Coordinates of C-alpha atoms and ligand atoms in Angstrom, one line a residue:
M1 CA 23.4 5.1 8.5
G2 CA 19.9 4.7 9.8
D3 CA 17.7 7.5 11.0
P4 CA 18.3 8.1 14.8
R5 CA 14.5 8.3 15.4
V6 CA 13.8 4.8 14.2
T7 CA 13.3 2.0 16.7
D8 CA 13.4 -1.8 16.9
F9 CA 9.6 -1.9 16.3
V10 CA 8.7 -2.8 12.7
R11 CA 5.2 -1.7 11.6
I12 CA 3.5 -4.1 9.2
H13 CA 0.9 -2.6 6.9
E14 CA -1.3 -5.4 5.7
V15 CA -2.4 -4.8 2.1
G16 CA -3.8 -8.3 1.2
P17 CA -7.5 -7.3 1.2
R18 CA -6.7 -4.5 -1.3
D19 CA -3.5 -5.2 -3.2
G20 CA -4.1 -8.9 -3.0
L21 CA -7.7 -9.2 -3.8
Q22 CA -7.7 -6.5 -6.5
N23 CA -5.8 -8.8 -8.7
E24 CA -8.0 -11.9 -8.4
K25 CA -9.7 -13.1 -11.6
G26 CA -13.1 -13.6 -9.9
V27 CA -14.9 -11.2 -7.7
I28 CA -14.7 -12.3 -4.0
P29 CA -18.0 -12.1 -2.0
V30 CA -18.1 -9.2 0.5
A31 CA -18.7 -11.6 3.3
D32 CA -15.4 -13.4 2.5
K33 CA -13.5 -10.2 2.4
V34 CA -15.0 -9.1 5.7
A35 CA -14.2 -12.5 7.3
L36 CA -10.5 -12.1 6.2
I37 CA -10.3 -8.5 7.4
D38 CA -11.9 -9.3 10.8
L39 CA -9.5 -12.2 11.4
L40 CA -6.5 -10.0 10.5
S41 CA -7.8 -7.3 12.8
R42 CA -7.4 -9.8 15.8
S43 CA -3.7 -10.4 15.0
G44 CA -2.2 -7.3 16.5
L45 CA -1.9 -5.6 13.1
R46 CA -2.4 -1.8 13.4
D47 CA -2.9 -1.1 9.7
I48 CA -5.1 -3.0 7.3
E49 CA -5.7 -1.8 3.7
V50 CA -9.2 -2.9 3.0
G51 CA -10.1 -1.6 -0.5
S52 CA -10.1 1.2 -2.9
F53 CA -12.5 3.8 -4.3
V54 CA -11.4 3.6 -7.9
S55 CA -13.3 3.2 -11.1
P56 CA -15.3 -0.1 -11.0
K57 CA -14.7 -0.3 -14.8
W58 CA -10.9 -0.4 -14.1
V59 CA -10.9 -2.6 -11.0
P60 CA -14.2 -4.4 -10.6
Q61 CA -12.8 -6.5 -7.7
M62 CA -12.8 -3.4 -5.5
A63 CA -16.3 -2.1 -6.5
D64 CA -17.8 -3.2 -3.2
T65 CA -15.4 -1.4 -0.9
D66 CA -18.3 0.7 0.4
Q67 CA -20.0 -2.5 1.6
V68 CA -16.7 -3.8 3.1
L69 CA -16.4 -0.6 5.2
T70 CA -20.0 -0.9 6.5
R71 CA -19.8 -4.6 7.3
L72 CA -16.4 -5.0 8.9
T73 CA -16.2 -5.2 12.7
P74 CA -13.9 -2.4 13.8
A75 CA -11.2 -3.5 16.1
P76 CA -9.7 -1.2 18.7
G77 CA -6.3 0.2 17.7
V78 CA -6.6 -0.8 14.0
R79 CA -6.5 1.8 11.3
Y80 CA -8.4 0.8 8.1
A81 CA -6.8 2.2 4.9
V82 CA -8.4 2.8 1.5
L83 CA -6.9 3.9 -1.8
I84 CA -8.4 7.0 -3.4
P85 CA -7.1 8.6 -6.7
N86 CA -9.5 11.6 -7.1
M87 CA -12.4 13.5 -5.6
R88 CA -15.0 11.1 -7.0
G89 CA -13.3 8.4 -4.9
W90 CA -13.2 10.7 -1.8
E91 CA -17.0 11.2 -2.2
G92 CA -17.5 7.4 -2.3
F93 CA -15.4 7.0 0.8
I94 CA -17.3 9.8 2.7
A95 CA -20.6 8.2 1.8
A96 CA -19.5 4.8 3.1
R97 CA -17.4 5.6 6.1
V98 CA -18.6 4.7 9.6
P99 CA -18.3 7.2 12.4
E100 CA -15.9 6.2 15.2
V101 CA -13.7 4.0 12.9
T102 CA -10.1 5.1 12.3
Y103 CA -9.3 5.3 8.6
E104 CA -6.3 6.2 6.5
V105 CA -6.5 7.5 2.9
A106 CA -3.8 6.3 0.6
V107 CA -3.1 8.3 -2.6
F108 CA -0.8 6.9 -5.3
I109 CA 1.5 8.0 -8.1
S110 CA 4.2 6.4 -10.1
A111 CA 7.8 7.4 -10.5
S112 CA 7.5 6.5 -14.2
E113 CA 5.3 8.0 -16.8
G114 CA 4.5 4.7 -18.5
F115 CA 2.9 3.1 -15.4
S116 CA 1.1 6.4 -14.5
Q117 CA -0.6 6.3 -17.9
S118 CA -1.4 2.6 -17.6
N119 CA -2.7 2.8 -14.0
L120 CA -4.3 6.2 -13.8
N121 CA -4.8 7.2 -17.4
C122 CA -2.8 10.4 -16.9
S123 CA 0.7 11.9 -16.4
I124 CA 2.4 12.0 -13.0
A125 CA 1.8 15.7 -12.7
E126 CA -1.9 15.3 -13.5
A127 CA -2.2 12.5 -10.9
V128 CA -0.8 14.8 -8.3
A129 CA -3.3 17.5 -9.3
R130 CA -6.2 15.0 -9.0
L131 CA -5.1 13.7 -5.6
T132 CA -4.3 17.1 -4.0
P133 CA -7.9 18.0 -3.1
V134 CA -8.3 14.4 -1.7
V135 CA -5.3 15.0 0.6
R136 CA -6.6 18.4 1.7
A137 CA -10.1 17.0 2.4
A138 CA -8.7 14.0 4.3
L139 CA -6.5 16.2 6.5
A140 CA -9.4 18.6 7.1
A141 CA -11.5 15.6 8.2
D142 CA -8.6 14.4 10.6
V143 CA -8.0 11.3 8.4
T144 CA -4.3 10.4 8.1
V145 CA -2.8 10.2 4.6
R146 CA -0.3 7.9 3.1
G147 CA 1.3 8.2 -0.3
Y148 CA 2.4 5.4 -2.6
V149 CA 5.2 5.8 -5.2
S150 CA 5.1 2.9 -7.6
C151 CA 7.9 1.6 -9.9
V152 CA 10.7 2.7 -7.6
T153 CA 13.3 0.5 -9.4
D154 CA 11.6 -0.7 -12.6
C155 CA 8.6 0.1 -14.7
P156 CA 6.9 -2.5 -16.9
F157 CA 6.7 0.0 -19.7
D158 CA 9.7 2.4 -19.3
G159 CA 12.3 -0.1 -18.0
P160 CA 14.7 0.8 -15.2
V161 CA 13.7 3.9 -13.2
A162 CA 16.4 6.3 -12.1
P163 CA 16.6 6.9 -8.3
D164 CA 16.3 10.7 -9.0
A165 CA 12.9 10.1 -10.5
V166 CA 11.8 8.4 -7.4
A167 CA 13.1 11.2 -5.2
R168 CA 11.2 13.7 -7.5
A169 CA 8.0 11.7 -7.1
C170 CA 8.4 11.6 -3.3
H171 CA 8.8 15.4 -3.3
M172 CA 5.7 15.9 -5.5
L173 CA 3.7 14.2 -2.8
L174 CA 5.5 15.8 0.2
D175 CA 4.9 19.2 -1.5
V176 CA 1.1 18.5 -1.1
A177 CA 1.4 17.6 2.6
P178 CA 3.5 15.7 5.0
M179 CA 2.7 12.0 4.8
Q180 CA 4.3 8.5 5.1
L181 CA 5.6 7.4 1.7
S182 CA 5.4 3.8 0.7
L183 CA 8.0 3.0 -2.0
G184 CA 6.6 0.3 -4.3
D185 CA 8.6 -2.2 -6.3
T186 CA 5.4 -2.8 -8.2
I187 CA 6.7 -5.6 -10.5
G188 CA 9.2 -7.2 -8.1
K189 CA 12.2 -6.6 -10.3
G190 CA 14.2 -4.8 -7.6
T191 CA 17.3 -6.3 -6.1
P192 CA 19.2 -5.3 -3.0
E193 CA 21.5 -3.3 -5.2
T194 CA 18.9 -1.3 -7.1
V195 CA 16.7 -0.9 -4.0
G196 CA 19.8 0.1 -1.9
R197 CA 20.8 2.7 -4.5
M198 CA 17.3 4.1 -4.8
L199 CA 17.0 4.4 -1.0
D200 CA 20.4 6.1 -0.7
T201 CA 19.1 8.8 -3.1
V202 CA 15.6 9.2 -1.4
L203 CA 17.1 9.2 2.1
K204 CA 19.2 12.2 1.3
D205 CA 16.3 14.4 2.2
V206 CA 13.4 12.1 3.4
P207 CA 14.0 10.5 6.8
A208 CA 13.7 6.7 7.0
S209 CA 11.0 7.2 9.7
G210 CA 8.8 8.7 6.9
L211 CA 9.2 5.8 4.5
A212 CA 7.8 2.3 4.1
G213 CA 8.9 -0.5 1.7
H214 CA 6.3 -2.2 -0.5
F215 CA 7.8 -5.2 -2.3
H216 CA 6.2 -7.5 -4.8
D217 CA 8.0 -10.9 -4.9
T218 CA 8.2 -11.7 -8.6
G219 CA 12.0 -12.1 -8.6
G220 CA 12.0 -13.8 -5.1
Q221 CA 14.0 -10.8 -3.9
A222 CA 11.4 -9.2 -1.6
L223 CA 12.8 -10.4 1.7
A224 CA 16.4 -9.5 0.7
N225 CA 15.0 -6.0 -0.3
I226 CA 13.4 -5.7 3.1
E227 CA 16.7 -6.6 4.7
V228 CA 18.5 -3.9 2.8
S229 CA 15.8 -1.4 3.7
L230 CA 16.1 -2.4 7.4
D231 CA 19.8 -1.7 7.1
K232 CA 19.1 1.7 5.8
G233 CA 16.8 2.4 8.7
L234 CA 13.3 1.7 7.4
R235 CA 10.9 0.3 10.0
A236 CA 7.6 0.0 8.1
F237 CA 6.8 -2.6 5.4
D238 CA 3.7 -3.5 3.4
S239 CA 2.8 -7.2 2.9
A240 CA -0.1 -9.4 2.0
V241 CA -1.2 -12.4 3.9
G242 CA -0.7 -15.6 2.0
G243 CA 1.4 -13.6 -0.6
L244 CA -1.8 -12.5 -2.3
G245 CA -1.4 -9.7 -4.8
G246 CA -0.4 -7.9 -7.9
C247 CA -1.5 -4.9 -9.8
P248 CA -4.0 -5.3 -12.7
Y249 CA -2.3 -2.5 -14.6
A250 CA 1.3 -3.8 -14.1
P251 CA 1.9 -6.8 -16.3
G252 CA 4.1 -9.2 -14.5
A253 CA 3.3 -8.0 -11.0
P254 CA 2.7 -11.1 -8.9
G255 CA 1.9 -11.3 -5.2
N256 CA 3.1 -8.9 -2.5
V257 CA 5.6 -10.4 -0.2
A258 CA 3.7 -12.7 2.3
T259 CA 3.0 -11.2 5.7
E260 CA 3.9 -14.5 7.4
A261 CA 7.4 -14.5 5.6
V262 CA 8.0 -10.9 6.7
L263 CA 7.1 -11.8 10.3
D264 CA 9.5 -14.7 10.2
L265 CA 12.3 -12.5 8.9
V266 CA 11.9 -9.5 11.2
H267 CA 11.1 -11.5 14.3
G268 CA 14.2 -13.7 13.5
L269 CA 16.3 -10.5 13.3
G270 CA 15.1 -9.5 16.8
F271 CA 12.5 -6.8 15.8
E272 CA 9.1 -6.6 17.4
T273 CA 5.9 -6.2 15.4
G274 CA 3.1 -6.8 18.0
V275 CA 1.6 -9.2 15.4
D276 CA 0.7 -12.8 16.3
P277 CA 2.1 -15.1 13.6
D278 CA -0.4 -17.9 14.4
I279 CA -3.4 -15.7 13.5
I280 CA -1.6 -14.6 10.3
V281 CA -1.1 -18.3 9.3
Q282 CA -4.8 -18.9 9.9
A283 CA -5.6 -15.8 7.8
A284 CA -3.3 -17.1 5.0
V285 CA -5.2 -20.4 4.9
L286 CA -8.5 -18.4 4.7
A287 CA -7.1 -16.1 2.0
R288 CA -5.8 -19.0 -0.2
G289 CA -9.1 -20.7 0.1
M290 CA -10.8 -17.6 -1.4
R291 CA -8.9 -17.7 -4.7
Ligands
HMG301 P1 -10.5 7.8 -16.3 O1 -11.2 6.9 -17.2 O2 -9.3 8.5 -16.9 O3 -11.4 8.7 -15.4 O4 -9.9 6.9 -15.1 P2 -12.5 9.7 -15.8 O5 -12.3 10.8 -14.8 O6 -12.5 10.1 -17.2 O7 -13.8 8.9 -15.4 C1 -14.3 7.8 -16.2 C2 -15.4 7.1 -15.5 O8 -14.9 6.6 -14.2 C3 -16.6 8.1 -15.1 O9 -17.7 7.3 -15.1 C4 -16.3 8.4 -13.7 O10 -17.4 8.8 -13.0 C5 -15.7 7.2 -13.1 P3 -18.7 7.2 -16.4 O11 -19.1 8.6 -16.6 O12 -17.9 6.6 -17.5 O13 -19.8 6.2 -15.9 N1 -14.8 7.4 -12.0 C6 -14.9 6.8 -10.8 N2 -15.7 5.9 -10.4 C7 -15.6 5.4 -9.1 N3 -14.6 5.9 -8.3 C8 -13.7 6.8 -8.7 C9 -13.8 7.3 -10.1 N4 -13.1 8.1 -10.8 C10 -13.7 8.2 -12.0 N5 -12.7 7.2 -7.9 C11 -9.2 6.6 -12.8 C12 -9.1 7.5 -14.1 C13 -8.2 7.1 -11.8 C14 -10.6 6.6 -12.3 C15 -8.9 5.2 -13.3 O14 -7.7 5.2 -14.0 C16 -8.7 4.2 -12.1 O15 -9.7 3.9 -11.4 N6 -7.5 3.8 -11.8 C17 -7.2 3.0 -10.7 C18 -6.3 1.8 -11.0 C19 -6.1 1.0 -9.7 O16 -6.8 1.0 -8.8 N7 -4.9 0.4 -9.8 C20 -4.5 -0.5 -8.7 C21 -4.1 0.3 -7.5 S1 -2.4 1.0 -7.6 C22 -1.4 -0.4 -7.1 O17 -1.8 -1.5 -7.0 C23 0.1 0.0 -6.8 C24 0.4 -0.1 -5.3 O18 0.0 -1.3 -4.7 C25 1.8 0.2 -5.0 C26 2.8 -0.6 -5.9 O19 2.7 -1.8 -5.9 O20 3.6 0.1 -6.5 C27 -0.5 1.0 -4.6
MG302 MG1 1.3 -3.1 -4.8

């Protein structure tokens, strides 16, 4: 059964400007990224992930995140999230952040060792050691922290991932600090059965109110996976406007589930999001034109 603290409000975490654009072949001009983020920020979205402070050799598409932070127009009530793997990334963020803007720092690990090596060039335990000082610095600076766990059902290198491995990865992050955990089906291979089984295990000791679902749509199962997650009590989902997305270090990862499709689904089921679908459709047109 669902967690009693969850409500009929579904919180959408827009990841298109980061998870979407990081996977584009060409580098998108900063002005285009900022135009997309500023349009999204007028839709009622409360969380927009705008970039990452990772190695520019690994993900050149995100190398200009510092400029994105300084050039976007902050909208009231919007929290701007950035992905940070290590203290080098934290220092880049600190140098670029603008006073008075509300930010969130997202740290990330994998539930599988194969993807950890491919994405972060280190083991899961080493990734946690590298992100721990980032989490401490963020909390000391009053910046909220979110944690991603990737490959929650399948890994492109190790194959099917056991639900217990996901629960262990969740605990590795929660042992660092309390944070919302976003459970990533990185390569979109999850099905309502595998996602449901994974959630049953994780929910044994993490409340649904502390979890978000992050579904890529390779297998066309993302909406069905959101439905099963809603049934289990989750009320936060990541999505990318226009279905942009993928992960450069996860072969086969296509776009994230499209924000406009998630809105259709959850509004149709009677949930509120506070997000205006018309503006999201405009943003989807803008996003597709940038590719
Ligand atoms: P490494 O090569 O092992 O790191 O990479 P290193 O510490 O040996 O450093 C190598 C070089 O990178 C050095 O520069 C560092 O200064 C620099 P050099 O001396 O060669 O000139 N460096 C940095 N530069 C800028 N920012 C930094 C940084 N750190 C080191 N933060 C590292 C390790 C973590 C850096 C690398 O593996 C990396 O950047 N990985 C990020 C990969 C990535 O961004 N993947 C996509 C995001 S995750 C995702 O999409 C999944 C998600 O959506 C959820 C889901 O779908 O499951 C979140
Ligand atoms: Mg992703």
